[in-house]
Coordinates of C-alpha atoms in Angstrom, one line a residue:
M1 CA 0.0 0.0 0.0
S2 CA 1.4 3.4 -1.0
D3 CA 1.3 6.5 1.2
T4 CA -1.6 7.8 -0.9
S5 CA -3.9 4.9 -0.5
M6 CA -5.7 3.0 2.3
R7 CA -7.8 0.0 3.0
A8 CA -11.5 0.7 3.3
V9 CA -14.8 -1.2 3.3
V10 CA -16.6 -0.3 0.1
Q11 CA -20.1 -1.3 -1.2
H12 CA -21.0 -0.9 -4.8
T13 CA -24.6 -2.0 -4.5
L14 CA -27.3 -2.0 -1.8
G15 CA -28.0 -5.4 -0.2
G16 CA -27.0 -7.9 2.4
P17 CA -23.6 -8.1 4.3
E18 CA -22.1 -9.8 1.2
V19 CA -22.0 -6.5 -0.6
L20 CA -19.2 -5.2 1.8
S21 CA -15.7 -5.7 0.6
V22 CA -12.2 -4.4 1.6
Q23 CA -10.6 -2.4 -1.2
Q24 CA -7.8 0.1 -1.8
Q25 CA -9.1 3.7 -1.8
P26 CA -7.4 7.1 -2.1
R27 CA -6.2 8.4 1.3
P28 CA -8.2 11.7 2.0
E29 CA -6.5 15.0 2.5
P30 CA -7.7 17.4 5.2
L31 CA -9.1 20.8 4.1
P32 CA -8.6 23.9 6.2
T33 CA -10.1 23.4 9.7
E34 CA -10.0 19.7 9.2
V35 CA -7.7 16.9 10.6
R36 CA -6.8 13.5 9.2
V37 CA -7.2 10.7 11.7
K38 CA -5.5 7.4 11.4
V39 CA -8.3 5.1 12.5
H40 CA -7.5 2.4 15.1
A41 CA -11.1 1.2 15.5
A42 CA -14.5 1.9 14.1
G43 CA -17.8 1.4 15.8
I44 CA -20.7 -0.5 14.2
N45 CA -24.2 0.8 14.7
P46 CA -27.7 -0.2 13.5
V47 CA -27.8 2.7 11.1
D48 CA -24.9 1.1 9.3
W49 CA -26.6 -2.1 8.3
K50 CA -29.9 -0.3 7.7
T51 CA -28.0 2.1 5.3
R52 CA -26.2 -0.8 3.7
A53 CA -29.5 -2.4 2.8
G54 CA -31.1 0.8 1.4
A55 CA -32.8 2.3 4.5
G56 CA -31.2 4.3 7.3
M57 CA -29.1 7.1 5.8
A58 CA -29.0 5.6 2.3
G59 CA -31.1 8.5 1.0
V60 CA -28.5 11.0 2.4
L61 CA -25.5 9.1 1.1
G62 CA -27.0 8.6 -2.4
E63 CA -26.3 5.8 -4.7
P64 CA -23.3 3.5 -4.0
P65 CA -20.4 3.2 -4.1
F66 CA -19.9 4.5 -0.6
I67 CA -18.0 3.7 2.6
L68 CA -20.1 3.2 5.8
G69 CA -19.2 4.1 9.3
W70 CA -19.4 7.2 11.5
D71 CA -17.8 6.1 14.8
V72 CA -14.0 6.3 14.9
S73 CA -11.2 6.4 17.4
G74 CA -7.6 7.0 16.4
V75 CA -4.7 9.4 16.2
V76 CA -4.4 12.7 14.5
E77 CA -1.9 12.3 11.7
K78 CA -2.3 15.5 9.7
V79 CA -3.7 18.9 10.6
G80 CA -5.2 21.3 8.1
F81 CA -4.7 25.0 8.0
G82 CA -6.4 26.9 10.8
V83 CA -6.8 24.1 13.3
T84 CA -5.8 25.2 16.8
T85 CA -7.6 22.7 19.1
L86 CA -5.7 19.5 18.0
R87 CA -2.2 18.6 17.1
E88 CA -0.5 15.7 15.3
G89 CA -0.3 12.7 17.7
D90 CA -3.4 13.5 19.7
E91 CA -5.6 10.5 20.4
V92 CA -9.2 11.4 19.5
Y93 CA -12.6 9.9 19.0
G94 CA -15.7 11.2 17.2
M95 CA -18.8 10.8 15.1
P96 CA -17.9 13.1 12.2
W97 CA -20.2 14.4 9.5
F98 CA -23.3 12.4 10.5
P99 CA -25.6 11.9 8.7
R100 CA -23.4 12.7 5.7
A101 CA -20.8 10.2 4.7
A102 CA -17.8 10.0 7.1
G103 CA -16.2 6.8 5.7
G104 CA -15.4 5.4 9.1
Y105 CA -14.8 1.9 7.9
A106 CA -11.4 2.9 6.6
E107 CA -7.8 3.4 7.8
Y108 CA -8.1 7.2 7.5
V109 CA -10.9 9.8 7.8
T110 CA -10.9 13.6 7.5
A111 CA -13.4 15.9 9.2
P112 CA -13.6 19.2 11.0
A113 CA -11.4 19.2 14.1
R114 CA -14.2 20.4 16.3
Q115 CA -16.2 17.3 15.5
F116 CA -13.7 15.2 17.5
A117 CA -12.7 15.2 21.2
R118 CA -9.7 13.8 22.9
K119 CA -10.1 10.1 23.6
P120 CA -10.8 9.1 27.2
S121 CA -7.3 8.0 28.5
T122 CA -8.6 5.1 30.5
V123 CA -10.0 3.1 27.6
S124 CA -8.7 1.5 24.5
H125 CA -9.3 2.7 21.0
E126 CA -11.7 -0.3 20.6
Q127 CA -13.7 0.9 23.6
A128 CA -13.6 4.5 22.5
A129 CA -14.8 3.7 19.0
A130 CA -17.9 2.2 20.5
V131 CA -18.9 5.4 22.3
P132 CA -19.6 8.4 20.0
L133 CA -22.8 7.7 18.1
A134 CA -24.4 5.7 20.9
A135 CA -23.3 8.0 23.6
L136 CA -24.2 11.2 21.8
T137 CA -27.7 9.8 21.0
A138 CA -28.3 9.0 24.6
W139 CA -26.8 12.3 25.8
Q140 CA -28.6 14.6 23.4
A141 CA -31.9 12.8 24.0
L142 CA -31.7 13.0 27.7
V143 CA -29.8 16.3 28.3
D144 CA -30.5 18.5 25.3
T145 CA -34.0 17.3 24.3
A146 CA -35.7 16.0 27.4
H147 CA -33.8 18.2 29.9
V148 CA -34.0 15.4 32.4
E149 CA -33.7 16.6 36.0
S150 CA -33.0 14.9 39.3
G151 CA -35.9 13.0 40.7
Q152 CA -37.7 12.4 37.4
R153 CA -38.7 9.0 36.2
V154 CA -37.1 7.8 32.9
L155 CA -38.0 4.7 30.9
I156 CA -35.5 3.5 28.4
H157 CA -36.4 0.8 25.9
A158 CA -33.8 -1.6 24.6
A159 CA -31.7 -0.7 27.7
A160 CA -29.1 -3.4 27.1
G161 CA -28.2 -2.2 23.6
G162 CA -25.4 0.2 22.5
V163 CA -27.4 3.4 23.1
G164 CA -29.5 1.9 25.9
H165 CA -26.7 0.9 28.3
L166 CA -25.2 4.4 28.0
A167 CA -28.6 6.1 28.4
V168 CA -29.1 4.1 31.6
Q169 CA -25.9 5.5 33.0
F170 CA -26.4 9.1 31.8
A171 CA -30.0 9.2 33.3
K172 CA -28.6 7.9 36.6
H173 CA -25.8 10.5 36.4
L174 CA -28.6 13.2 36.0
G175 CA -30.3 11.9 39.2
A176 CA -33.3 10.2 37.5
Y177 CA -35.1 7.1 38.7
V178 CA -34.3 4.7 35.8
V179 CA -36.5 2.0 34.4
G180 CA -35.2 -0.2 31.5
T181 CA -36.7 -2.8 29.3
A182 CA -34.5 -5.8 28.4
R183 CA -34.4 -9.6 28.3
A184 CA -34.1 -11.3 31.7
N185 CA -30.4 -12.3 31.1
N186 CA -29.4 -8.7 31.1
H187 CA -31.2 -7.6 34.2
E188 CA -28.4 -8.1 36.7
W189 CA -25.9 -6.3 34.5
L190 CA -28.3 -3.3 34.0
T191 CA -28.9 -3.1 37.7
K192 CA -25.1 -2.8 38.2
L193 CA -25.1 0.1 35.6
G194 CA -27.6 2.0 37.7
A195 CA -31.1 0.9 36.6
D196 CA -33.6 1.0 39.5
E197 CA -36.0 -1.3 37.7
V198 CA -35.7 -3.6 34.8
I199 CA -38.7 -5.1 33.0
D200 CA -38.5 -8.2 30.9
Y201 CA -40.5 -7.1 27.8
A202 CA -40.7 -10.7 26.6
A203 CA -42.6 -11.7 29.8
V204 CA -44.9 -8.8 30.6
R205 CA -46.3 -5.7 28.8
F206 CA -44.2 -2.9 30.2
E207 CA -47.1 -0.4 30.2
E208 CA -49.0 -2.6 32.7
V209 CA -46.2 -2.5 35.3
V210 CA -44.7 1.0 35.0
S211 CA -46.5 4.3 35.0
D212 CA -46.1 8.0 35.8
V213 CA -43.0 8.3 33.8
D214 CA -41.6 11.8 32.9
V215 CA -39.6 10.7 29.9
V216 CA -39.5 7.7 27.6
V217 CA -36.4 7.2 25.4
D218 CA -37.7 4.7 22.8
L219 CA -34.9 3.0 21.0
V220 CA -37.1 0.4 19.5
G221 CA -39.7 2.3 17.5
D222 CA -43.3 1.3 16.9
L223 CA -42.3 -2.4 16.4
H224 CA -44.8 -4.2 18.5
D225 CA -46.4 -0.8 19.1
T226 CA -43.6 0.2 21.5
S227 CA -43.9 3.9 20.9
T228 CA -47.7 3.9 21.1
R229 CA -47.8 1.7 24.2
S230 CA -45.3 4.0 25.8
L231 CA -47.9 6.7 25.9
D232 CA -49.7 4.8 28.6
A233 CA -46.6 4.7 30.8
L234 CA -46.1 8.5 30.6
R235 CA -47.6 10.9 33.0
P236 CA -49.8 13.7 31.6
G237 CA -47.5 16.1 29.8
G238 CA -44.7 13.5 29.8
L239 CA -42.3 13.4 26.8
L240 CA -41.7 10.5 24.4
V241 CA -38.4 10.8 22.5
A242 CA -38.9 8.6 19.4
V243 CA -35.4 7.8 18.2
P244 CA -35.2 5.2 15.5
A245 CA -38.4 5.6 13.5
G246 CA -39.5 9.2 14.1
V247 CA -43.1 10.2 14.7
S248 CA -45.9 9.0 12.4
P249 CA -49.1 11.0 12.0
E250 CA -50.9 8.2 13.9
L251 CA -48.4 8.4 16.8
A252 CA -48.7 12.2 16.8
A253 CA -52.5 12.0 16.9
A254 CA -52.5 9.4 19.7
T255 CA -50.0 11.5 21.7
E256 CA -52.1 14.6 21.5
A257 CA -55.3 12.7 22.4
K258 CA -53.7 11.4 25.5
G259 CA -52.3 14.7 26.6
R260 CA -48.6 13.7 26.2
R261 CA -45.8 15.1 24.2
V262 CA -43.6 13.4 21.5
T263 CA -40.6 14.5 19.5
P264 CA -38.6 12.9 16.7
F265 CA -34.8 12.8 17.2
L266 CA -31.6 12.4 15.2
V267 CA -28.1 12.6 16.7
E268 CA -25.7 15.3 15.6
P269 CA -21.8 15.6 15.7
D270 CA -20.9 17.2 19.0
G271 CA -17.3 17.5 20.1
P272 CA -17.9 19.4 23.4
A273 CA -20.5 16.7 24.5
L274 CA -17.9 14.0 23.7
A275 CA -15.4 15.8 25.8
A276 CA -17.9 15.9 28.7
I277 CA -18.7 12.2 28.2
G278 CA -15.0 11.4 28.2
V279 CA -14.6 12.9 31.6
L280 CA -17.4 10.6 32.9
I281 CA -15.7 7.6 31.4
D282 CA -12.3 8.5 32.8
S283 CA -13.8 9.1 36.3
G284 CA -15.3 5.6 36.2
E285 CA -18.9 6.9 36.4
V286 CA -19.7 5.6 32.9
M287 CA -18.5 2.4 31.2
V288 CA -18.9 1.2 27.6
E289 CA -19.6 -2.4 26.8
V290 CA -17.9 -3.9 23.7
E291 CA -19.3 -7.4 23.1
E292 CA -16.9 -8.2 20.3
A293 CA -14.2 -6.7 18.0
F294 CA -13.8 -7.8 14.4
E295 CA -11.0 -7.4 12.0
L296 CA -11.8 -5.2 9.0
E297 CA -12.0 -8.2 6.7
Q298 CA -14.7 -9.7 9.0
V299 CA -17.1 -6.7 8.4
A300 CA -19.8 -8.9 6.8
A301 CA -19.8 -11.2 9.8
A302 CA -19.9 -8.2 12.1
H303 CA -23.0 -6.9 10.4
L304 CA -24.6 -10.4 10.6
R305 CA -24.0 -10.4 14.3
G306 CA -25.4 -6.9 14.8
E307 CA -28.5 -7.7 12.8
S308 CA -29.3 -10.5 15.1
N309 CA -30.4 -7.9 17.7
R310 CA -29.0 -10.1 20.5
T311 CA -25.8 -8.1 21.3
R312 CA -25.0 -6.5 24.6
G313 CA -23.5 -3.1 24.2
K314 CA -21.5 -2.5 20.9
L315 CA -19.6 -4.2 18.2
V316 CA -16.4 -2.6 16.7
L317 CA -14.0 -3.1 13.8
R318 CA -10.3 -3.2 14.6
L319 CA -8.0 -1.4 12.1
A320 CA -4.8 -0.9 13.9
S321 CA -3.2 -1.8 17.3

């Protein structure tokens, strides 16, 4: 490989995991205010396999070919003109460009310096790469959108997932009483992360056992009517943050009829928030769970694993030691 090329996961058509292949691509050059990061690890998220198949952010990225991936952790290798916040050699992590293409499944990415933050020093690149999209989703939903306050009751669906397990910890950090839905095998783990109650959604209907909730963070969508049923768990005036599927006209009408509130949500790049999250990680208050790390050439297998919806925490791709 020359010093002008790199390995990257490219897809030339929409489809299943088999459309992903590792190829040589030109190494990007940073523009003014940008940095080039040598990627040590890249996080894998549900939006990745949804986009690969033609949903997710496929409409934003346009027709293939394109390179998936938004979560990265690595080292600043080159600094563009005007950058004053980072230097060559800095270890950083970030979720650059989302929802535009970031090309995170590659050995190098370029993006505005302020879309990155310094990597938490107490975790590996693999752990750090699992953080940005999931953590920013949880943080922005709870802090910037719902404005969760101490003493409020927060219900988090899919609490054992990548976003969910971080949302549990952030809600607890904010002083909330935290209720999560998850399969029974994850209850003890979620309790250790700070959940005050955990409901086995496979055994009971959550809206029959939890009520008077101030905020619901729905990471499932209206699959099995999760969003609609969540309205019955909310107190009058309570807020439903509908993360994966947005707000349908039917859900909006049902919310208004019940005297609740609902908002769609999409995460945004946020370097300052990542810096704050990094402090929580380094203090030991927040941990990130990586279930498995895959080599870049195993990307198809990683997507298959993620699509099983049976992972605890996150999956990552390993690009460098």
